[in-house]
Coordinates of C-alpha atoms and ligand atoms in Angstrom, one line a residue:
M1 CA 0.0 0.0 0.0
D2 CA 2.0 3.0 -1.3
K3 CA 0.3 6.2 -0.5
L4 CA 0.9 9.9 -1.3
I5 CA 0.4 13.2 0.6
Y6 CA -2.6 15.4 -0.2
I7 CA -2.0 19.1 -1.0
N8 CA -4.5 21.4 -2.7
G9 CA -6.7 18.5 -3.9
E10 CA -3.9 16.6 -5.4
W11 CA -2.0 13.5 -4.4
V12 CA 1.7 14.3 -4.6
G13 CA 5.1 13.4 -3.2
A14 CA 5.9 10.4 -5.4
D15 CA 9.4 11.8 -5.9
L16 CA 10.2 12.1 -2.2
A17 CA 12.0 9.5 0.0
K18 CA 9.7 7.0 1.7
I19 CA 8.8 6.1 5.2
V20 CA 8.0 2.4 5.6
V21 CA 5.0 1.7 7.8
R22 CA 5.3 -1.6 9.8
N23 CA 2.8 -3.9 11.4
P24 CA 3.7 -3.9 15.1
A25 CA 2.3 -7.4 15.4
T26 CA 4.7 -8.9 12.9
G27 CA 7.3 -6.3 12.0
E28 CA 6.3 -6.7 8.3
A29 CA 6.0 -3.7 6.0
V30 CA 2.3 -2.6 5.5
G31 CA 3.0 0.3 3.1
T32 CA 4.9 3.5 2.5
V33 CA 4.3 7.2 2.6
P34 CA 6.4 10.2 1.5
R35 CA 8.9 11.8 3.8
A36 CA 7.8 15.4 3.3
G37 CA 9.5 18.3 5.0
A38 CA 9.2 22.1 5.3
E39 CA 8.7 22.8 1.6
E40 CA 5.7 20.5 1.1
T41 CA 4.3 21.8 4.4
R42 CA 4.6 25.3 3.2
R43 CA 2.7 24.4 0.0
A44 CA 0.0 22.7 2.1
I45 CA -0.3 25.8 4.3
E46 CA -0.6 28.1 1.2
A47 CA -3.3 25.8 -0.2
A48 CA -5.2 26.0 3.1
H49 CA -4.8 29.7 3.2
E50 CA -6.1 30.1 -0.4
A51 CA -9.1 27.9 0.3
F52 CA -10.0 29.7 3.5
P53 CA -12.0 32.7 2.2
S54 CA -14.5 30.7 0.2
W55 CA -14.8 27.8 2.7
S56 CA -15.4 30.2 5.6
R57 CA -18.0 32.1 3.6
L58 CA -20.1 29.1 2.9
T59 CA -23.1 28.9 5.2
A60 CA -22.9 26.6 8.2
Y61 CA -25.6 24.5 6.4
E62 CA -23.5 24.1 3.3
R63 CA -20.4 23.0 5.4
S64 CA -22.6 20.7 7.4
A65 CA -23.8 19.0 4.2
Y66 CA -20.2 18.2 3.2
L67 CA -19.4 16.9 6.7
E68 CA -22.6 14.7 6.6
R69 CA -21.4 13.2 3.3
F70 CA -17.9 12.7 4.8
H71 CA -19.5 11.0 7.8
D72 CA -21.5 8.6 5.7
L73 CA -18.5 7.6 3.6
I74 CA -16.5 6.8 6.8
V75 CA -19.3 4.7 8.1
D76 CA -19.6 2.9 4.7
S77 CA -15.9 2.2 4.6
A78 CA -15.6 1.4 8.3
D79 CA -14.5 -2.2 7.8
E80 CA -11.8 -1.3 5.3
I81 CA -10.4 1.5 7.5
A82 CA -10.5 -0.7 10.6
R83 CA -8.4 -3.3 8.8
V84 CA -5.7 -0.8 7.8
L85 CA -5.9 0.7 11.3
T86 CA -5.2 -2.7 12.9
L87 CA -2.4 -3.5 10.4
E88 CA -0.5 -0.3 11.2
M89 CA -1.3 0.2 14.8
G90 CA -2.0 -3.2 16.2
K91 CA -5.2 -2.8 18.2
P92 CA -7.7 -5.7 17.9
L93 CA -9.9 -5.5 14.9
K94 CA -13.1 -5.1 16.9
E95 CA -11.6 -2.2 18.8
A96 CA -10.4 -0.7 15.5
L97 CA -13.9 -0.8 14.2
G98 CA -15.2 0.8 17.4
E99 CA -12.6 3.6 16.9
V100 CA -13.7 4.2 13.3
M101 CA -17.3 4.6 14.4
Y102 CA -16.2 6.8 17.3
A103 CA -14.2 8.9 14.7
A104 CA -17.2 9.2 12.5
S105 CA -19.3 10.4 15.5
F106 CA -17.1 13.5 15.8
V107 CA -17.8 14.4 12.2
K108 CA -21.5 13.9 12.7
W109 CA -21.6 15.9 16.0
F110 CA -19.7 18.8 14.6
A111 CA -21.7 18.8 11.3
E112 CA -24.7 19.5 13.6
E113 CA -22.9 21.8 16.0
G114 CA -21.6 24.1 13.3
K115 CA -25.2 25.3 12.8
R116 CA -25.2 26.5 16.4
V117 CA -22.4 28.9 16.5
Y118 CA -24.5 31.7 18.0
A119 CA -23.7 35.4 18.3
R120 CA -24.7 37.3 21.4
G121 CA -26.4 40.7 21.7
I122 CA -25.1 42.6 24.8
P123 CA -27.2 45.3 26.5
S124 CA -25.4 48.6 26.0
H125 CA -24.9 51.3 28.7
K126 CA -25.4 54.0 26.0
A127 CA -28.7 54.6 24.2
E128 CA -27.0 55.3 20.9
T129 CA -24.9 52.1 20.6
R130 CA -25.6 48.4 20.1
M131 CA -23.2 45.8 21.2
L132 CA -22.6 42.4 19.7
A133 CA -20.2 39.5 20.2
I134 CA -19.9 37.4 17.0
K135 CA -17.9 34.3 16.4
Q136 CA -15.7 33.7 13.3
P137 CA -13.3 30.9 12.3
V138 CA -9.7 31.3 13.5
G139 CA -8.3 30.6 10.1
V140 CA -5.8 28.0 8.9
V141 CA -5.4 25.1 11.4
A142 CA -2.5 22.7 11.7
A143 CA -3.3 19.4 13.4
I144 CA -0.6 17.1 14.8
T145 CA -2.0 13.7 15.9
P146 CA -0.6 10.6 17.6
W147 CA -0.6 6.9 16.7
N148 CA -2.8 5.4 19.5
F149 CA -6.1 6.6 17.9
P150 CA -5.1 7.0 14.3
A151 CA -8.7 7.9 13.1
A152 CA -10.4 9.5 16.0
M153 CA -7.7 12.0 17.0
I154 CA -8.0 13.3 13.5
T155 CA -11.7 13.7 13.2
R156 CA -11.9 15.2 16.7
K157 CA -9.9 18.1 15.2
L158 CA -10.9 18.1 11.6
G159 CA -14.7 17.9 12.3
P160 CA -15.0 21.0 14.4
A161 CA -12.3 22.9 12.4
L162 CA -14.2 22.4 9.1
A163 CA -17.6 23.0 10.7
A164 CA -16.3 26.3 12.1
G165 CA -15.2 27.4 8.7
C166 CA -11.4 26.7 9.1
T167 CA -9.2 24.9 6.6
I168 CA -6.7 22.4 7.8
I169 CA -3.3 20.6 7.4
I170 CA -3.1 17.3 9.1
K171 CA 0.2 15.7 10.2
P172 CA -0.4 12.2 11.4
A173 CA 2.1 10.1 13.4
K174 CA 4.7 8.3 11.4
Q175 CA 3.5 4.9 12.8
T176 CA -0.1 5.4 11.5
P177 CA -0.3 7.6 8.4
L178 CA -2.3 5.1 6.3
T179 CA -5.5 5.4 8.3
A180 CA -5.2 9.2 8.1
I181 CA -4.7 9.1 4.4
M182 CA -7.8 6.9 3.9
L183 CA -9.7 9.6 5.8
A184 CA -8.3 12.3 3.5
E185 CA -9.3 10.2 0.5
L186 CA -12.9 10.1 1.8
A187 CA -12.8 13.9 2.4
E188 CA -12.0 14.2 -1.3
K189 CA -14.7 11.7 -2.2
A190 CA -17.2 13.7 -0.2
G191 CA -16.5 16.7 -2.5
I192 CA -14.8 18.9 0.1
P193 CA -13.2 21.6 -2.1
K194 CA -9.5 21.5 -2.8
G195 CA -7.2 23.0 -0.2
V196 CA -9.7 22.7 2.6
V197 CA -8.2 19.5 3.8
N198 CA -4.5 18.8 3.3
L199 CA -2.3 16.1 4.7
V200 CA 1.5 15.8 5.0
T201 CA 3.6 12.9 6.3
G202 CA 7.3 13.0 7.1
N203 CA 9.8 14.7 9.3
A204 CA 7.9 15.7 12.4
A205 CA 10.3 18.3 13.7
E206 CA 10.6 20.0 10.3
I207 CA 6.8 19.9 9.6
G208 CA 6.1 21.1 13.2
N209 CA 8.5 23.9 12.9
E210 CA 6.9 25.2 9.7
F211 CA 3.5 25.0 11.4
M212 CA 4.8 27.0 14.4
T213 CA 6.7 29.7 12.4
N214 CA 4.5 30.2 9.3
P215 CA 2.3 33.2 10.0
M216 CA -0.5 31.8 7.8
V217 CA -1.1 29.1 10.4
R218 CA -3.4 30.7 13.0
K219 CA -4.0 27.7 15.2
V220 CA -2.1 24.5 16.1
T221 CA -4.0 21.7 17.7
F222 CA -1.9 18.8 19.1
T223 CA -2.5 15.5 20.7
G224 CA 0.6 13.7 21.9
S225 CA 3.2 13.6 24.6
T226 CA 3.6 16.3 27.3
E227 CA 7.3 16.6 26.3
I228 CA 6.4 17.6 22.7
G229 CA 3.5 19.7 23.9
K230 CA 5.9 21.8 26.0
E231 CA 8.2 22.2 23.0
L232 CA 5.3 23.5 21.0
I233 CA 4.4 26.0 23.7
R234 CA 8.0 27.3 23.6
Q235 CA 7.9 27.5 19.8
S236 CA 4.5 29.2 19.8
A237 CA 5.8 32.3 21.7
D238 CA 7.2 34.2 18.7
H239 CA 4.0 34.2 16.8
V240 CA 1.7 34.0 19.8
K241 CA 0.1 31.0 18.1
N242 CA -3.3 29.8 19.3
L243 CA -2.7 26.4 20.8
S244 CA -4.9 23.5 21.9
L245 CA -3.0 20.7 23.6
E246 CA -4.2 17.3 24.6
L247 CA -1.2 15.7 26.4
G248 CA -0.2 12.8 28.6
G249 CA -2.1 11.5 31.6
H250 CA -1.7 9.3 34.7
A251 CA -5.2 8.4 35.6
P252 CA -6.0 7.1 39.1
I253 CA -8.8 4.6 39.5
I254 CA -10.3 4.8 43.1
V255 CA -12.4 2.0 44.4
L256 CA -14.2 2.9 47.7
D257 CA -15.2 0.2 50.1
D258 CA -19.0 0.6 49.3
A259 CA -18.3 0.1 45.5
D260 CA -20.2 -2.5 43.5
L261 CA -17.1 -4.6 42.9
E262 CA -18.5 -6.1 39.7
K263 CA -18.9 -2.6 38.3
A264 CA -15.5 -1.6 39.5
V265 CA -13.8 -4.6 37.9
R266 CA -15.7 -4.1 34.6
G267 CA -14.7 -0.4 34.6
A268 CA -11.1 -1.0 35.6
V269 CA -10.7 -3.6 32.9
A270 CA -12.2 -1.4 30.3
S271 CA -10.2 1.6 31.3
K272 CA -6.9 -0.1 31.9
F273 CA -6.8 -2.7 29.1
R274 CA -8.5 -1.0 26.1
N275 CA -5.9 -0.5 23.4
G276 CA -3.5 -2.5 25.5
G277 CA -3.3 0.4 28.0
Q278 CA -1.9 2.7 25.3
T279 CA -4.5 5.4 25.9
C280 CA -3.9 8.8 27.5
I281 CA -7.0 8.4 29.7
C282 CA -6.5 4.8 30.7
G283 CA -6.1 4.0 34.3
N284 CA -2.4 4.0 35.2
R285 CA -2.8 3.3 39.0
I286 CA -5.5 1.8 41.1
Y287 CA -6.2 2.7 44.7
V288 CA -8.5 0.3 46.6
Q289 CA -9.8 0.9 50.1
E290 CA -8.5 -1.6 52.6
K291 CA -11.8 -3.3 53.4
V292 CA -12.2 -4.5 49.8
Y293 CA -8.6 -4.6 48.7
D294 CA -8.2 -8.4 48.6
A295 CA -11.7 -9.0 47.2
F296 CA -11.2 -6.5 44.4
I297 CA -7.8 -8.0 43.5
A298 CA -9.2 -11.5 43.4
K299 CA -12.1 -10.5 41.1
F300 CA -10.0 -8.2 39.0
A301 CA -7.4 -11.0 38.4
E302 CA -10.2 -13.4 37.5
A303 CA -11.4 -11.0 34.8
V304 CA -8.0 -10.0 33.5
R305 CA -6.8 -13.6 33.3
K306 CA -9.3 -14.1 30.5
L307 CA -7.8 -11.4 28.2
K308 CA -6.1 -12.8 25.2
V309 CA -2.9 -11.3 23.8
G310 CA -1.9 -11.6 20.2
N311 CA -2.1 -10.2 16.6
G312 CA -5.1 -7.9 16.5
M313 CA -6.2 -9.4 13.2
D314 CA -6.8 -12.8 15.0
P315 CA -10.4 -13.3 16.2
G316 CA -10.7 -13.3 20.0
V317 CA -7.7 -11.2 20.7
D318 CA -8.2 -8.5 23.4
I319 CA -4.7 -7.0 23.6
G320 CA -2.6 -6.4 20.6
P321 CA 1.1 -5.7 20.4
I322 CA 2.9 -2.8 22.0
I323 CA 3.5 -0.1 19.4
D324 CA 7.4 -0.3 19.4
R325 CA 10.5 -1.2 21.2
D326 CA 10.7 2.1 23.2
G327 CA 7.1 1.5 24.4
Y328 CA 7.9 -2.0 25.4
E329 CA 11.1 -1.1 27.2
K330 CA 9.3 1.5 29.2
I331 CA 6.6 -0.9 30.4
D332 CA 9.3 -3.5 31.3
A333 CA 11.2 -0.9 33.2
H334 CA 8.1 0.2 35.2
V335 CA 7.3 -3.4 36.2
K336 CA 10.9 -4.3 37.1
D337 CA 11.2 -1.1 39.2
A338 CA 8.0 -1.9 41.1
V339 CA 9.0 -5.5 41.8
R340 CA 12.5 -4.4 42.9
L341 CA 10.9 -2.0 45.4
G342 CA 8.6 -4.6 46.9
A343 CA 5.5 -5.0 44.7
S344 CA 4.4 -8.5 43.8
C345 CA 3.0 -9.7 40.6
V346 CA -0.5 -11.2 40.7
L347 CA -0.6 -11.8 37.0
G348 CA 1.8 -11.4 34.0
G349 CA 5.0 -9.5 34.5
E350 CA 7.1 -10.8 31.6
G351 CA 6.8 -9.6 28.0
R352 CA 8.2 -11.2 24.9
A353 CA 9.9 -9.7 21.8
E354 CA 9.8 -11.7 18.6
N355 CA 10.9 -10.6 15.1
G356 CA 10.6 -6.9 15.7
A357 CA 7.2 -7.3 17.4
Y358 CA 6.6 -6.7 21.1
F359 CA 3.9 -8.2 23.3
Y360 CA 3.2 -7.6 27.0
P361 CA 0.7 -9.7 28.9
P362 CA -2.0 -8.1 31.1
T363 CA -0.2 -7.6 34.4
I364 CA -1.5 -6.9 37.9
L365 CA 0.9 -5.7 40.6
K366 CA -0.1 -5.4 44.2
D367 CA 1.4 -3.9 47.3
V368 CA 2.5 -1.0 45.2
R369 CA 3.8 2.2 46.9
P370 CA 3.7 5.9 45.9
G371 CA 7.4 6.4 45.1
M372 CA 7.5 3.7 42.4
L373 CA 8.1 4.8 38.8
I374 CA 4.8 3.3 37.6
M375 CA 2.9 5.5 40.1
R376 CA 4.5 8.6 38.7
E377 CA 5.2 8.2 34.9
E378 CA 2.8 7.3 32.1
T379 CA 3.2 3.5 31.5
F380 CA 1.2 3.2 28.3
G381 CA 0.9 -0.5 28.6
P382 CA -1.3 -3.3 30.0
V383 CA 0.0 -3.1 33.6
A384 CA -2.3 -2.4 36.6
P385 CA -0.6 -1.5 39.9
V386 CA -2.8 -1.6 42.9
Q387 CA -2.3 0.3 46.1
K388 CA -4.2 0.1 49.4
F389 CA -5.6 3.2 51.2
S390 CA -7.6 3.9 54.3
A391 CA -9.6 7.2 54.4
D392 CA -11.4 8.8 51.4
E393 CA -9.4 11.9 51.8
E394 CA -6.2 9.9 51.4
A395 CA -7.4 8.6 48.0
A396 CA -7.9 12.1 46.7
R397 CA -4.5 13.1 48.0
Y398 CA -2.7 10.2 46.3
A399 CA -4.7 10.7 43.1
N400 CA -3.8 14.4 42.9
D401 CA -0.2 13.8 43.6
T402 CA 0.9 14.1 39.9
P403 CA 1.7 16.8 37.4
Y404 CA -1.0 15.3 35.2
G405 CA -4.7 16.0 35.3
L406 CA -6.5 14.3 32.4
A407 CA -8.8 11.5 33.6
A408 CA -9.7 9.9 36.9
Y409 CA -12.1 7.1 37.8
V410 CA -14.2 6.7 40.9
F411 CA -16.1 3.6 42.0
T412 CA -18.7 4.1 44.7
E413 CA -22.4 3.6 45.2
N414 CA -22.6 6.4 47.7
Y415 CA -23.5 9.7 46.1
S416 CA -22.3 11.8 49.0
R417 CA -18.8 10.2 49.1
G418 CA -18.7 10.2 45.3
I419 CA -19.6 13.8 44.8
K420 CA -17.1 14.9 47.5
L421 CA -14.4 12.9 45.7
V422 CA -15.3 14.1 42.2
E423 CA -15.0 17.7 43.5
A424 CA -11.7 17.1 45.1
L425 CA -10.0 15.5 42.1
D426 CA -7.9 17.8 39.8
F427 CA -8.7 16.1 36.6
G428 CA -10.6 17.2 33.5
I429 CA -12.5 13.9 32.9
I430 CA -14.0 11.7 35.6
G431 CA -15.6 8.4 35.1
W432 CA -17.8 7.6 38.1
N433 CA -18.7 4.0 37.9
D434 CA -17.7 4.2 34.2
G435 CA -14.5 3.1 32.6
L436 CA -15.2 4.5 29.2
P437 CA -16.3 8.1 29.5
S438 CA -15.2 9.4 26.0
A439 CA -18.0 10.6 23.6
A440 CA -18.2 13.1 20.8
Q441 CA -20.8 15.2 22.7
A442 CA -18.7 15.5 25.9
P443 CA -15.8 17.9 26.6
F444 CA -12.5 16.0 26.7
G445 CA -9.2 17.5 28.0
G446 CA -6.9 17.9 30.9
M447 CA -5.8 20.1 33.7
K448 CA -2.2 20.8 34.8
Q449 CA 0.4 19.3 32.5
S450 CA -2.2 17.3 30.6
G451 CA -3.0 20.1 28.3
I452 CA -4.9 23.3 27.4
G453 CA -8.4 23.4 26.0
R454 CA -11.2 20.8 25.4
E455 CA -12.1 18.7 22.4
G456 CA -15.6 17.4 21.7
G457 CA -18.9 18.7 23.0
I458 CA -20.0 22.3 22.7
E459 CA -16.6 23.3 23.9
G460 CA -14.9 21.5 21.0
I461 CA -15.9 24.0 18.3
D462 CA -14.9 27.1 20.4
A463 CA -11.3 26.1 20.0
F464 CA -11.6 27.0 16.3
L465 CA -13.5 30.2 16.7
E466 CA -12.5 33.8 17.6
V467 CA -14.9 36.0 19.4
K468 CA -15.2 39.4 17.8
Y469 CA -16.9 42.2 19.7
V470 CA -18.7 44.8 17.6
S471 CA -19.9 48.1 19.1
V472 CA -22.3 49.8 16.7
G473 CA -22.9 53.6 17.0
L474 CA -26.4 54.5 15.7
Ligands
ADP1 P1 4.0 9.6 21.3 O1 4.9 9.4 22.4 O2 2.6 9.3 21.4 O3 4.6 9.1 20.0 P2 4.7 12.3 20.4 O4 4.4 13.6 21.1 O5 6.1 11.9 20.2 O6 3.9 11.2 21.2 O7 4.0 12.3 19.0 C1 2.7 12.9 18.8 C2 2.7 13.6 17.4 O8 3.7 14.7 17.5 C3 3.2 12.7 16.3 O9 2.5 13.1 15.1 C4 4.6 13.1 16.1 O10 5.1 12.9 14.8 C5 4.6 14.6 16.4 N1 5.9 15.2 16.8 C6 7.0 14.6 17.3 N2 8.0 15.4 17.4 C7 7.5 16.7 17.0 C8 8.1 18.0 17.0 N3 9.3 18.2 17.4 N4 7.3 19.0 16.5 C9 6.0 18.7 16.1 N5 5.5 17.5 16.2 C10 6.2 16.5 16.6

């Protein structure tokens, strides 16, 4: 599968060097994409800049019709996209299909939401003036996306950007450009005019630098590591670039002693092991109140033991490969550090590397303590460390003891304890008796070093709009 990049409605880049995309389950080549750099990125930005006036002047209803067509095409091609997504990213095919439908839901939601970008009339303090606050698209948007959700992280940005009237250049992760390119093909098929959607693959630092320094780019929206997010903040200073950042997380899962343990186990398994734990909102550490600590671990182990590891293309597989060697080594280091410092392995604990493919079994660690690496750094793997706590306040203190603030999970049947805990947690997303809180219609984003801004929901389109205040003298 040899694909090209998409600039100004044309597929180009055949003359560039290639990046080989590999299947993380087998190490085999899946396809190639061009290794573009600053020059191609500049052309893509110019195309988006040229397309902006006419796209932004369409009515919201006209833009919505394009997005509805785009949505329908994604749904019609869902099986095909999911296959490619699994081949290049590794997640089980059923999860890949779930992600494609989730990706489509952002296009649908924002196709509708674009029609509700309301202006506001403000009562004036002077009889001879009228005051208005109107909203307009920010302009050309650059979107940088990660490999763990190759489809959804694109539509969560592209959907609201296009609905708001912005044009866009997408730079997908080098591990998963093929899914992204399939989406761009469908955008073309939906008839979205040339230059409105552009896509470049290649040297991340060079492309990123062009995004950050080119004055035609008015907004950069990024999902990825906190480290690169901080670098983008630094780079954004010279041009005071409008930034939205969805960065790393270190989600606590808190199980209080009145929790319905069936629910808690179901939620913890869903949160922790979806995508093999390679999700920024997945539970990274579990705190269980002492009275139910042993019972929770027993039930949790019983459920986790059933999860099957393997090639995501094989039926019945629940956990695919780890994305690459770096990812694998980090997981391995976290587990070894915890065991060395006194944690014990209830399940798993030993990965395997074969022919350039890396697999890690679902692992449960107990008797974990706060100082361990796994309780501080994002693991991005199928490892669940469990720590005991006594009082509710203690749980909130442990949970908040992190520079991250993306997602947290609380399991309790008691509304009073639950609400107090929810209010005490410094996280942008809380799943209360729910391990899978993400949805197109809900605001997603983090506090502290987990990011700036929200995606999805009514907040998601605001990121692509400027407010313009107009004072009219009569
Ligand atoms: P991950 O650890 O998930 O791979 P990264 O932050 O490294 O997270 O990658 C997320 C996205 O950021 C990818 O598309 C990647 O290519 C891109 N990226 C990596 N380095 C840079 C950079 N210096 N400038 C801009 N984008 C970058």
